[in-house]
Amino acid sequence: MKLHVSPDIFPPRGHEAKRLSIVDAAATVFCREGFAGANIDLIAAEAGVSRQTIYNHHGDKEKLFVTVVRDLTERCNAGIFATIATFPDRPGDLEADLIGFAVRLNQNCICNRDGKFLRKLIQTEGERYPELFAEWREQGPGRTWPAIAARFARLAYGGYLTIEDPDVAARQFLGLVNAELQTTFMLGGSPREDEVLQSATNGVRTFLRAFGKRRSASSEKQSALASA
Amino acid sequence: MKLHVSPDIFPPRGHEAKRLSIVDAAATVFCREGFAGANIDLIAAEAGVSRQTIYNHHGDKEKLFVTVVRDLTERCNAGIFATIATFPDRPGDLEADLIGFAVRLNQNCICNRDGKFLRKLIQTEGERYPELFAEWREQGPGRTWPAIAARFARLAYGGYLTIEDPDVAARQFLGLVNAELQTTFMLGGSPREDEVLQSATNGVRTFLRAFGKRRSASSEKQSALASA
DNA sequence: ACAAATTTAGACACTCTTGTCTAAATCGTC
DNA sequence: GACGATTTAGACAAGAGTGTCTAAATTTGT
């Protein structure tokens, strides 16, 4: 027994470190090569570990793959919910605040390493592991989209937006702020920071043209001109 | 020597049929299994052809793969341009006409067999064949997006829409009408017809809320001119 | 420094896949 | 029916990858 501190981190130190570096390396290689194309020796080399150690930790290639996906899903979800918590409930400058939110969502959840990898794995292996990715669907979009919708509903209730269906509005918001990044996403790349900002800015402006509160004809015209 | 007619179509008839069925089957299997996971015997079985015939026709696995991608790109592009030709230049009912266009684009180009396969192959193998997919990027989005943008510019010029940047508007149009289909696309599935219609309807309505002509005619002209 | 646990390198059997080769069967045309 | 071209089934060698095993080396806790 460990009468020291943090009982579950202390004893296996290099042990757990190796486990992590294996999962990490496996994510990289599975994404780059696909499940069938990935080979264990490559993962071992990438992790700086012998092949046998991988088998000791994870049993076989398929178990390792499942671990990788669950790991990524968990971390991505945590990131998304953390970002949703920064959604502007009482915006000072609605446009700027929504742009900020969109950029954070993209940079911290969709374009970062985990987001990119998870997206790629879902796209490439989704059909082969229906249960695993059904789980992702429920835990991912199934939970995050309604959460974002709820935030938009709150903005509408607070008089900042005119929205009929918050769920539709949330999906369209995401579609708009990512509209210019589709090709990059397709090829598995990461957009530059300024591309993310540009796409978010254009998307939010259009979103507000559609759903923003119309004060009067003149002030509406002002904001349209100001944003151009 | 063939002194008959059409010297290069006549002699191989079942020959060319086999070539096509091989490319077809290969597309199916490459999409389902990925390049590394696809095996030639499976493709041969799917095509109803012996393995040797595949090698006779296409040389090796990689050449076959390249043929498949070029083939799909070509057919998809043709479909997209054919659909763009049906873009409503002088709409009677703008909303209904744009919804119709969006549905046609989805059903005939994005959700059909070729579109689904090409998307999947780009997502899964795009990083492995940079030149091949750079070519796709130029021939695909690089040509179709501006073509759609030009149509929107024409609608704006005709007084049907208020648009500052037609390229941005075109990308946002696509983002909006596909906003509700993202998850399905991710997993490689095909949305049902009613889902396509629903997404298109919601998307076009939001698009028109943002860019549709407002009642006051004078202010529109101003902003359109100011941003041009 | 000691003892237990973990990691390592390498060899190994096994399976799967690619691409070639050959001789027989089939097809399309005259 | 006969001829040339194409397709077929099957065997084959060569290579690559998975997962197991072992004995030696290393790390870790006491």
PDB file of N, CA and C in Angstrom, chain A residues 31-34 36-37 119-120 122-128 133 136-137 141 145 162-164 168 171-172 175-176 179-180 182-184 186-188 199 202-204 206 209-211 214 220-221 225 228, chain B residues 31-34 36-37 119-120 122-128 133 136-137 141 145 162-164 168 171-172 175-176 179-180 182-184 186-188 199 202-203 206 209-211 214-215 219 222-223 226-227:
ATOM      1  N   CYS A  31      -4.677   7.639 -37.912  1.00  0.00           N
ATOM      2  CA  CYS A  31      -5.229   8.728 -38.716  1.00  0.00           C
ATOM      3  C   CYS A  31      -4.526   8.844 -40.055  1.00  0.00           C
ATOM      4  N   ARG A  32      -3.221   8.721 -40.012  1.00  0.00           N
ATOM      5  CA  ARG A  32      -2.461   8.910 -41.236  1.00  0.00           C
ATOM      6  C   ARG A  32      -2.658   7.737 -42.191  1.00  0.00           C
ATOM      7  N   GLU A  33      -2.711   6.510 -41.654  1.00  0.00           N
ATOM      8  CA  GLU A  33      -2.677   5.325 -42.499  1.00  0.00           C
ATOM      9  C   GLU A  33      -3.996   4.567 -42.567  1.00  0.00           C
ATOM     10  N   GLY A  34      -4.950   4.927 -41.729  1.00  0.00           N
ATOM     11  CA  GLY A  34      -6.158   4.121 -41.630  1.00  0.00           C
ATOM     12  C   GLY A  34      -5.897   2.885 -40.786  1.00  0.00           C
ATOM     13  N   ALA A  36      -6.417  -0.411 -41.377  1.00  0.00           N
ATOM     14  CA  ALA A  36      -5.753  -1.507 -42.089  1.00  0.00           C
ATOM     15  C   ALA A  36      -4.312  -1.150 -42.436  1.00  0.00           C
ATOM     16  N   GLY A  37      -4.083   0.102 -42.785  1.00  0.00           N
ATOM     17  CA  GLY A  37      -2.746   0.506 -43.206  1.00  0.00           C
ATOM     18  C   GLY A  37      -1.772   0.729 -42.065  1.00  0.00           C
ATOM     19  N   ARG A 119     -12.256  13.410 -36.127  1.00  0.00           N
ATOM     20  CA  ARG A 119     -13.018  13.584 -37.363  1.00  0.00           C
ATOM     21  C   ARG A 119     -12.544  12.600 -38.429  1.00  0.00           C
ATOM     22  N   LYS A 120     -11.249  12.535 -38.578  1.00  0.00           N
ATOM     23  CA  LYS A 120     -10.694  11.639 -39.595  1.00  0.00           C
ATOM     24  C   LYS A 120     -11.059  10.181 -39.316  1.00  0.00           C
ATOM     25  N   ILE A 122     -13.566   9.010 -37.639  1.00  0.00           N
ATOM     26  CA  ILE A 122     -14.992   8.781 -37.861  1.00  0.00           C
ATOM     27  C   ILE A 122     -15.279   8.654 -39.345  1.00  0.00           C
ATOM     28  N   GLN A 123     -14.655   9.514 -40.114  1.00  0.00           N
ATOM     29  CA  GLN A 123     -14.891   9.475 -41.548  1.00  0.00           C
ATOM     30  C   GLN A 123     -14.381   8.186 -42.173  1.00  0.00           C
ATOM     31  N   THR A 124     -13.200   7.751 -41.739  1.00  0.00           N
ATOM     32  CA  THR A 124     -12.589   6.620 -42.424  1.00  0.00           C
ATOM     33  C   THR A 124     -13.080   5.270 -41.906  1.00  0.00           C
ATOM     34  N   GLU A 125     -13.323   5.164 -40.606  1.00  0.00           N
ATOM     35  CA  GLU A 125     -13.636   3.854 -40.050  1.00  0.00           C
ATOM     36  C   GLU A 125     -15.047   3.772 -39.489  1.00  0.00           C
ATOM     37  N   GLY A 126     -15.804   4.864 -39.626  1.00  0.00           N
ATOM     38  CA  GLY A 126     -17.144   4.918 -39.038  1.00  0.00           C
ATOM     39  C   GLY A 126     -18.033   3.758 -39.444  1.00  0.00           C
ATOM     40  N   GLU A 127     -17.979   3.401 -40.716  1.00  0.00           N
ATOM     41  CA  GLU A 127     -18.869   2.336 -41.183  1.00  0.00           C
ATOM     42  C   GLU A 127     -18.461   0.969 -40.653  1.00  0.00           C
ATOM     43  N   ARG A 128     -17.196   0.833 -40.305  1.00  0.00           N
ATOM     44  CA  ARG A 128     -16.713  -0.476 -39.881  1.00  0.00           C
ATOM     45  C   ARG A 128     -17.026  -0.768 -38.406  1.00  0.00           C
ATOM     46  N   PHE A 133     -19.291   4.120 -33.118  1.00  0.00           N
ATOM     47  CA  PHE A 133     -19.522   5.464 -33.621  1.00  0.00           C
ATOM     48  C   PHE A 133     -20.962   5.915 -33.404  1.00  0.00           C
ATOM     49  N   TRP A 136     -20.396   7.568 -30.318  1.00  0.00           N
ATOM     50  CA  TRP A 136     -19.866   8.907 -30.546  1.00  0.00           C
ATOM     51  C   TRP A 136     -20.980   9.871 -30.929  1.00  0.00           C
ATOM     52  N   ARG A 137     -21.846   9.400 -31.810  1.00  0.00           N
ATOM     53  CA  ARG A 137     -22.918  10.266 -32.299  1.00  0.00           C
ATOM     54  C   ARG A 137     -23.799  10.742 -31.150  1.00  0.00           C
ATOM     55  N   PRO A 141     -22.356  14.987 -31.248  1.00  0.00           N
ATOM     56  CA  PRO A 141     -23.393  15.888 -31.762  1.00  0.00           C
ATOM     57  C   PRO A 141     -24.706  15.774 -30.989  1.00  0.00           C
ATOM     58  N   TRP A 145     -24.906  19.630 -29.778  1.00  0.00           N
ATOM     59  CA  TRP A 145     -25.789  20.475 -30.567  1.00  0.00           C
ATOM     60  C   TRP A 145     -26.958  21.015 -29.743  1.00  0.00           C
ATOM     61  N   THR A 162     -33.966  36.774 -33.135  1.00  0.00           N
ATOM     62  CA  THR A 162     -35.310  36.346 -33.505  1.00  0.00           C
ATOM     63  C   THR A 162     -35.202  34.969 -34.143  1.00  0.00           C
ATOM     64  N   ILE A 163     -35.500  33.941 -33.367  1.00  0.00           N
ATOM     65  CA  ILE A 163     -35.293  32.568 -33.798  1.00  0.00           C
ATOM     66  C   ILE A 163     -36.582  31.784 -33.624  1.00  0.00           C
ATOM     67  N   GLU A 164     -36.935  30.998 -34.635  1.00  0.00           N
ATOM     68  CA  GLU A 164     -38.115  30.145 -34.469  1.00  0.00           C
ATOM     69  C   GLU A 164     -37.706  28.813 -33.862  1.00  0.00           C
ATOM     70  N   VAL A 168     -32.441  24.222 -35.262  1.00  0.00           N
ATOM     71  CA  VAL A 168     -32.064  24.553 -36.636  1.00  0.00           C
ATOM     72  C   VAL A 168     -31.050  25.689 -36.634  1.00  0.00           C
ATOM     73  N   ARG A 171     -27.533  24.472 -35.724  1.00  0.00           N
ATOM     74  CA  ARG A 171     -26.867  23.747 -36.808  1.00  0.00           C
ATOM     75  C   ARG A 171     -26.460  24.695 -37.926  1.00  0.00           C
ATOM     76  N   GLN A 172     -27.316  25.662 -38.216  1.00  0.00           N
ATOM     77  CA  GLN A 172     -26.985  26.609 -39.277  1.00  0.00           C
ATOM     78  C   GLN A 172     -25.839  27.516 -38.854  1.00  0.00           C
ATOM     79  N   GLY A 175     -22.841  25.510 -39.502  1.00  0.00           N
ATOM     80  CA  GLY A 175     -22.636  25.418 -40.944  1.00  0.00           C
ATOM     81  C   GLY A 175     -22.067  26.707 -41.519  1.00  0.00           C
ATOM     82  N   LEU A 176     -22.572  27.832 -41.035  1.00  0.00           N
ATOM     83  CA  LEU A 176     -22.122  29.116 -41.564  1.00  0.00           C
ATOM     84  C   LEU A 176     -20.686  29.439 -41.169  1.00  0.00           C
ATOM     85  N   ALA A 179     -18.334  27.434 -43.140  1.00  0.00           N
ATOM     86  CA  ALA A 179     -18.623  27.342 -44.573  1.00  0.00           C
ATOM     87  C   ALA A 179     -17.359  27.419 -45.428  1.00  0.00           C
ATOM     88  N   GLU A 180     -16.397  28.216 -45.012  1.00  0.00           N
ATOM     89  CA  GLU A 180     -15.219  28.438 -45.845  1.00  0.00           C
ATOM     90  C   GLU A 180     -14.101  27.453 -45.534  1.00  0.00           C
ATOM     91  N   GLN A 182     -14.609  24.027 -45.417  1.00  0.00           N
ATOM     92  CA  GLN A 182     -15.013  22.677 -45.817  1.00  0.00           C
ATOM     93  C   GLN A 182     -13.934  21.922 -46.591  1.00  0.00           C
ATOM     94  N   THR A 183     -13.372  22.568 -47.597  1.00  0.00           N
ATOM     95  CA  THR A 183     -12.383  21.870 -48.419  1.00  0.00           C
ATOM     96  C   THR A 183     -11.185  21.448 -47.584  1.00  0.00           C
ATOM     97  N   THR A 184     -10.729  22.366 -46.736  1.00  0.00           N
ATOM     98  CA  THR A 184      -9.611  22.034 -45.867  1.00  0.00           C
ATOM     99  C   THR A 184      -9.939  20.848 -44.967  1.00  0.00           C
ATOM    100  N   MET A 186     -12.082  18.497 -45.526  1.00  0.00           N
ATOM    101  CA  MET A 186     -12.173  17.314 -46.378  1.00  0.00           C
ATOM    102  C   MET A 186     -10.836  16.615 -46.520  1.00  0.00           C
ATOM    103  N   LEU A 187      -9.810  17.384 -46.748  1.00  0.00           N
ATOM    104  CA  LEU A 187      -8.501  16.798 -47.004  1.00  0.00           C
ATOM    105  C   LEU A 187      -7.725  16.531 -45.718  1.00  0.00           C
ATOM    106  N   GLY A 188      -8.382  16.744 -44.591  1.00  0.00           N
ATOM    107  CA  GLY A 188      -7.746  16.427 -43.328  1.00  0.00           C
ATOM    108  C   GLY A 188      -6.767  17.481 -42.843  1.00  0.00           C
ATOM    109  N   SER A 199     -13.664  33.009 -41.779  1.00  0.00           N
ATOM    110  CA  SER A 199     -14.875  32.220 -41.957  1.00  0.00           C
ATOM    111  C   SER A 199     -15.880  32.513 -40.844  1.00  0.00           C
ATOM    112  N   ASN A 202     -17.418  36.119 -41.413  1.00  0.00           N
ATOM    113  CA  ASN A 202     -18.428  36.104 -42.472  1.00  0.00           C
ATOM    114  C   ASN A 202     -19.677  35.337 -42.040  1.00  0.00           C
ATOM    115  N   GLY A 203     -19.455  34.201 -41.393  1.00  0.00           N
ATOM    116  CA  GLY A 203     -20.582  33.375 -40.981  1.00  0.00           C
ATOM    117  C   GLY A 203     -21.467  34.073 -39.969  1.00  0.00           C
ATOM    118  N   VAL A 204     -20.856  34.675 -38.958  1.00  0.00           N
ATOM    119  CA  VAL A 204     -21.637  35.358 -37.922  1.00  0.00           C
ATOM    120  C   VAL A 204     -22.397  36.547 -38.511  1.00  0.00           C
ATOM    121  N   THR A 206     -23.573  36.891 -41.527  1.00  0.00           N
ATOM    122  CA  THR A 206     -24.751  36.388 -42.237  1.00  0.00           C
ATOM    123  C   THR A 206     -25.795  35.873 -41.254  1.00  0.00           C
ATOM    124  N   ARG A 209     -27.576  38.756 -39.922  1.00  0.00           N
ATOM    125  CA  ARG A 209     -28.484  39.345 -40.906  1.00  0.00           C
ATOM    126  C   ARG A 209     -29.794  38.587 -40.949  1.00  0.00           C
ATOM    127  N   ALA A 210     -29.691  37.269 -40.699  1.00  0.00           N
ATOM    128  CA  ALA A 210     -30.900  36.445 -40.749  1.00  0.00           C
ATOM    129  C   ALA A 210     -31.667  36.468 -39.435  1.00  0.00           C
ATOM    130  N   PHE A 211     -30.931  36.400 -38.336  1.00  0.00           N
ATOM    131  CA  PHE A 211     -31.602  36.214 -37.047  1.00  0.00           C
ATOM    132  C   PHE A 211     -31.453  37.388 -36.095  1.00  0.00           C
ATOM    133  N   ARG A 214     -34.143  43.056 -35.562  1.00  0.00           N
ATOM    134  CA  ARG A 214     -34.283  44.250 -36.397  1.00  0.00           C
ATOM    135  C   ARG A 214     -34.840  45.363 -35.534  1.00  0.00           C
ATOM    136  N   GLU A 220     -30.781  49.122 -38.925  1.00  0.00           N
ATOM    137  CA  GLU A 220     -30.394  47.881 -39.583  1.00  0.00           C
ATOM    138  C   GLU A 220     -29.418  48.170 -40.718  1.00  0.00           C
ATOM    139  N   LYS A 221     -29.757  49.209 -41.435  1.00  0.00           N
ATOM    140  CA  LYS A 221     -28.903  49.634 -42.534  1.00  0.00           C
ATOM    141  C   LYS A 221     -27.510  50.003 -42.015  1.00  0.00           C
ATOM    142  N   LEU A 225     -23.917  48.354 -43.095  1.00  0.00           N
ATOM    143  CA  LEU A 225     -22.809  49.129 -43.650  1.00  0.00           C
ATOM    144  C   LEU A 225     -21.569  49.022 -42.764  1.00  0.00           C
ATOM    145  N   ALA A 228     -19.500  45.927 -43.304  1.00  0.00           N
ATOM    146  CA  ALA A 228     -18.914  45.686 -44.635  1.00  0.00           C
ATOM    147  C   ALA A 228     -17.489  46.197 -44.728  1.00  0.00           C
TER     148      ALA A 228
ATOM    149  N   CYS B  31     -13.923   2.286 -51.182  1.00  0.00           N
ATOM    150  CA  CYS B  31     -14.660   3.148 -50.256  1.00  0.00           C
ATOM    151  C   CYS B  31     -14.953   2.442 -48.957  1.00  0.00           C
ATOM    152  N   ARG B  32     -15.355   1.194 -49.063  1.00  0.00           N
ATOM    153  CA  ARG B  32     -15.764   0.479 -47.857  1.00  0.00           C
ATOM    154  C   ARG B  32     -14.551   0.132 -47.002  1.00  0.00           C
ATOM    155  N   GLU B  33     -13.445  -0.256 -47.644  1.00  0.00           N
ATOM    156  CA  GLU B  33     -12.317  -0.813 -46.902  1.00  0.00           C
ATOM    157  C   GLU B  33     -11.100   0.107 -46.836  1.00  0.00           C
ATOM    158  N   GLY B  34     -11.103   1.167 -47.607  1.00  0.00           N
ATOM    159  CA  GLY B  34      -9.899   1.980 -47.709  1.00  0.00           C
ATOM    160  C   GLY B  34      -8.906   1.330 -48.663  1.00  0.00           C
ATOM    161  N   ALA B  36      -5.654   0.482 -48.315  1.00  0.00           N
ATOM    162  CA  ALA B  36      -4.870  -0.611 -47.735  1.00  0.00           C
ATOM    163  C   ALA B  36      -5.745  -1.822 -47.444  1.00  0.00           C
ATOM    164  N   GLY B  37      -6.971  -1.579 -47.003  1.00  0.00           N
ATOM    165  CA  GLY B  37      -7.844  -2.675 -46.609  1.00  0.00           C
ATOM    166  C   GLY B  37      -8.492  -3.405 -47.774  1.00  0.00           C
ATOM    167  N   ARG B 119     -16.355  11.627 -52.125  1.00  0.00           N
ATOM    168  CA  ARG B 119     -16.148  12.293 -50.842  1.00  0.00           C
ATOM    169  C   ARG B 119     -15.371  11.401 -49.887  1.00  0.00           C
ATOM    170  N   LYS B 120     -15.800  10.159 -49.808  1.00  0.00           N
ATOM    171  CA  LYS B 120     -15.151   9.224 -48.896  1.00  0.00           C
ATOM    172  C   LYS B 120     -13.684   9.008 -49.274  1.00  0.00           C
ATOM    173  N   ILE B 122     -11.711  10.994 -50.903  1.00  0.00           N
ATOM    174  CA  ILE B 122     -10.924  12.192 -50.625  1.00  0.00           C
ATOM    175  C   ILE B 122     -10.618  12.282 -49.140  1.00  0.00           C
ATOM    176  N   GLN B 123     -11.614  11.990 -48.335  1.00  0.00           N
ATOM    177  CA  GLN B 123     -11.404  12.074 -46.895  1.00  0.00           C
ATOM    178  C   GLN B 123     -10.389  11.064 -46.408  1.00  0.00           C
ATOM    179  N   THR B 124     -10.476   9.842 -46.930  1.00  0.00           N
ATOM    180  CA  THR B 124      -9.634   8.788 -46.369  1.00  0.00           C
ATOM    181  C   THR B 124      -8.224   8.759 -46.966  1.00  0.00           C
ATOM    182  N   GLU B 125      -8.101   9.039 -48.261  1.00  0.00           N
ATOM    183  CA  GLU B 125      -6.806   8.863 -48.905  1.00  0.00           C
ATOM    184  C   GLU B 125      -6.201  10.171 -49.399  1.00  0.00           C
ATOM    185  N   GLY B 126      -6.907  11.285 -49.139  1.00  0.00           N
ATOM    186  CA  GLY B 126      -6.470  12.575 -49.651  1.00  0.00           C
ATOM    187  C   GLY B 126      -5.031  12.908 -49.291  1.00  0.00           C
ATOM    188  N   GLU B 127      -4.656  12.614 -48.047  1.00  0.00           N
ATOM    189  CA  GLU B 127      -3.314  12.983 -47.622  1.00  0.00           C
ATOM    190  C   GLU B 127      -2.243  12.121 -48.288  1.00  0.00           C
ATOM    191  N   ARG B 128      -2.646  10.936 -48.724  1.00  0.00           N
ATOM    192  CA  ARG B 128      -1.657  10.015 -49.270  1.00  0.00           C
ATOM    193  C   ARG B 128      -1.333  10.299 -50.736  1.00  0.00           C
ATOM    194  N   PHE B 133      -5.212  14.700 -55.493  1.00  0.00           N
ATOM    195  CA  PHE B 133      -6.326  15.398 -54.868  1.00  0.00           C
ATOM    196  C   PHE B 133      -6.192  16.915 -54.990  1.00  0.00           C
ATOM    197  N   TRP B 136      -8.084  17.251 -57.967  1.00  0.00           N
ATOM    198  CA  TRP B 136      -9.514  17.267 -57.654  1.00  0.00           C
ATOM    199  C   TRP B 136      -9.938  18.628 -57.132  1.00  0.00           C
ATOM    200  N   ARG B 137      -9.118  19.170 -56.236  1.00  0.00           N
ATOM    201  CA  ARG B 137      -9.464  20.451 -55.633  1.00  0.00           C
ATOM    202  C   ARG B 137      -9.616  21.539 -56.693  1.00  0.00           C
ATOM    203  N   PRO B 141     -14.085  21.863 -56.344  1.00  0.00           N
ATOM    204  CA  PRO B 141     -14.479  23.122 -55.708  1.00  0.00           C
ATOM    205  C   PRO B 141     -13.900  24.340 -56.412  1.00  0.00           C
ATOM    206  N   TRP B 145     -17.431  26.090 -57.324  1.00  0.00           N
ATOM    207  CA  TRP B 145     -17.822  27.172 -56.418  1.00  0.00           C
ATOM    208  C   TRP B 145     -17.904  28.519 -57.137  1.00  0.00           C
ATOM    209  N   THR B 162     -29.502  40.742 -52.151  1.00  0.00           N
ATOM    210  CA  THR B 162     -28.562  41.778 -51.744  1.00  0.00           C
ATOM    211  C   THR B 162     -27.303  41.105 -51.224  1.00  0.00           C
ATOM    212  N   ILE B 163     -26.298  41.066 -52.064  1.00  0.00           N
ATOM    213  CA  ILE B 163     -25.086  40.317 -51.744  1.00  0.00           C
ATOM    214  C   ILE B 163     -23.867  41.216 -51.918  1.00  0.00           C
ATOM    215  N   GLU B 164     -22.956  41.156 -50.929  1.00  0.00           N
ATOM    216  CA  GLU B 164     -21.721  41.919 -51.104  1.00  0.00           C
ATOM    217  C   GLU B 164     -20.685  41.074 -51.839  1.00  0.00           C
ATOM    218  N   VAL B 168     -18.448  34.367 -51.075  1.00  0.00           N
ATOM    219  CA  VAL B 168     -18.833  34.044 -49.701  1.00  0.00           C
ATOM    220  C   VAL B 168     -20.270  33.554 -49.668  1.00  0.00           C
ATOM    221  N   ARG B 171     -20.578  29.910 -50.853  1.00  0.00           N
ATOM    222  CA  ARG B 171     -20.120  28.933 -49.859  1.00  0.00           C
ATOM    223  C   ARG B 171     -21.099  28.838 -48.694  1.00  0.00           C
ATOM    224  N   GLN B 172     -21.623  29.978 -48.296  1.00  0.00           N
ATOM    225  CA  GLN B 172     -22.570  29.958 -47.185  1.00  0.00           C
ATOM    226  C   GLN B 172     -23.878  29.287 -47.585  1.00  0.00           C
ATOM    227  N   GLY B 175     -23.172  25.710 -47.247  1.00  0.00           N
ATOM    228  CA  GLY B 175     -23.099  25.380 -45.828  1.00  0.00           C
ATOM    229  C   GLY B 175     -24.476  25.315 -45.182  1.00  0.00           C
ATOM    230  N   LEU B 176     -25.341  26.241 -45.558  1.00  0.00           N
ATOM    231  CA  LEU B 176     -26.670  26.288 -44.955  1.00  0.00           C
ATOM    232  C   LEU B 176     -27.552  25.125 -45.393  1.00  0.00           C
ATOM    233  N   ALA B 179     -26.523  22.037 -43.722  1.00  0.00           N
ATOM    234  CA  ALA B 179     -26.253  22.154 -42.284  1.00  0.00           C
ATOM    235  C   ALA B 179     -26.784  20.961 -41.490  1.00  0.00           C
ATOM    236  N   GLU B 180     -27.908  20.412 -41.899  1.00  0.00           N
ATOM    237  CA  GLU B 180     -28.530  19.350 -41.108  1.00  0.00           C
ATOM    238  C   GLU B 180     -28.082  17.965 -41.556  1.00  0.00           C
ATOM    239  N   GLN B 182     -24.722  17.137 -41.916  1.00  0.00           N
ATOM    240  CA  GLN B 182     -23.303  16.970 -41.597  1.00  0.00           C
ATOM    241  C   GLN B 182     -22.991  15.634 -40.937  1.00  0.00           C
ATOM    242  N   THR B 183     -23.748  15.270 -39.918  1.00  0.00           N
ATOM    243  CA  THR B 183     -23.446  14.036 -39.201  1.00  0.00           C
ATOM    244  C   THR B 183     -23.568  12.834 -40.124  1.00  0.00           C
ATOM    245  N   THR B 184     -24.625  12.839 -40.926  1.00  0.00           N
ATOM    246  CA  THR B 184     -24.805  11.738 -41.871  1.00  0.00           C
ATOM    247  C   THR B 184     -23.636  11.653 -42.842  1.00  0.00           C
ATOM    248  N   MET B 186     -20.617  12.679 -42.372  1.00  0.00           N
ATOM    249  CA  MET B 186     -19.440  12.246 -41.607  1.00  0.00           C
ATOM    250  C   MET B 186     -19.308  10.739 -41.589  1.00  0.00           C
ATOM    251  N   LEU B 187     -20.417  10.069 -41.355  1.00  0.00           N
ATOM    252  CA  LEU B 187     -20.368   8.624 -41.213  1.00  0.00           C
ATOM    253  C   LEU B 187     -20.488   7.910 -42.554  1.00  0.00           C
ATOM    254  N   GLY B 188     -20.492   8.684 -43.637  1.00  0.00           N
ATOM    255  CA  GLY B 188     -20.512   8.059 -44.949  1.00  0.00           C
ATOM    256  C   GLY B 188     -21.885   7.610 -45.403  1.00  0.00           C
ATOM    257  N   SER B 199     -33.545  20.006 -44.881  1.00  0.00           N
ATOM    258  CA  SER B 199     -32.332  20.801 -44.703  1.00  0.00           C
ATOM    259  C   SER B 199     -32.269  21.922 -45.727  1.00  0.00           C
ATOM    260  N   ASN B 202     -34.945  24.686 -44.803  1.00  0.00           N
ATOM    261  CA  ASN B 202     -34.483  25.525 -43.693  1.00  0.00           C
ATOM    262  C   ASN B 202     -33.314  26.406 -44.123  1.00  0.00           C
ATOM    263  N   GLY B 203     -32.404  25.819 -44.869  1.00  0.00           N
ATOM    264  CA  GLY B 203     -31.227  26.565 -45.294  1.00  0.00           C
ATOM    265  C   GLY B 203     -31.583  27.729 -46.200  1.00  0.00           C
ATOM    266  N   THR B 206     -33.255  30.630 -44.314  1.00  0.00           N
ATOM    267  CA  THR B 206     -32.287  31.461 -43.583  1.00  0.00           C
ATOM    268  C   THR B 206     -31.455  32.296 -44.552  1.00  0.00           C
ATOM    269  N   ARG B 209     -33.471  35.152 -45.572  1.00  0.00           N
ATOM    270  CA  ARG B 209     -33.604  36.136 -44.490  1.00  0.00           C
ATOM    271  C   ARG B 209     -32.384  37.045 -44.448  1.00  0.00           C
ATOM    272  N   ALA B 210     -31.236  36.452 -44.796  1.00  0.00           N
ATOM    273  CA  ALA B 210     -30.014  37.241 -44.748  1.00  0.00           C
ATOM    274  C   ALA B 210     -29.804  38.055 -46.025  1.00  0.00           C
ATOM    275  N   PHE B 211     -30.086  37.438 -47.169  1.00  0.00           N
ATOM    276  CA  PHE B 211     -29.715  38.078 -48.427  1.00  0.00           C
ATOM    277  C   PHE B 211     -30.902  38.463 -49.299  1.00  0.00           C
ATOM    278  N   ARG B 214     -35.069  43.182 -49.292  1.00  0.00           N
ATOM    279  CA  ARG B 214     -36.013  43.764 -48.339  1.00  0.00           C
ATOM    280  C   ARG B 214     -36.963  44.666 -49.099  1.00  0.00           C
ATOM    281  N   ARG B 215     -38.063  44.975 -48.469  1.00  0.00           N
ATOM    282  CA  ARG B 215     -39.105  45.780 -49.121  1.00  0.00           C
ATOM    283  C   ARG B 215     -38.535  47.082 -49.694  1.00  0.00           C
ATOM    284  N   SER B 219     -32.706  51.516 -50.398  1.00  0.00           N
ATOM    285  CA  SER B 219     -31.571  51.221 -49.523  1.00  0.00           C
ATOM    286  C   SER B 219     -30.763  50.026 -50.033  1.00  0.00           C
ATOM    287  N   GLN B 222     -28.341  51.035 -52.715  1.00  0.00           N
ATOM    288  CA  GLN B 222     -27.205  51.730 -52.118  1.00  0.00           C
ATOM    289  C   GLN B 222     -26.153  50.756 -51.594  1.00  0.00           C
ATOM    290  N   SER B 223     -26.600  49.828 -50.737  1.00  0.00           N
ATOM    291  CA  SER B 223     -25.609  48.947 -50.120  1.00  0.00           C
ATOM    292  C   SER B 223     -24.945  48.068 -51.173  1.00  0.00           C
ATOM    293  N   ALA B 226     -22.488  50.230 -52.840  1.00  0.00           N
ATOM    294  CA  ALA B 226     -21.405  50.625 -51.938  1.00  0.00           C
ATOM    295  C   ALA B 226     -20.375  49.508 -51.782  1.00  0.00           C
ATOM    296  N   SER B 227     -20.855  48.282 -51.764  1.00  0.00           N
ATOM    297  CA  SER B 227     -19.926  47.183 -51.504  1.00  0.00           C
ATOM    298  C   SER B 227     -19.288  46.647 -52.781  1.00  0.00           C
TER     299      SER B 227
END
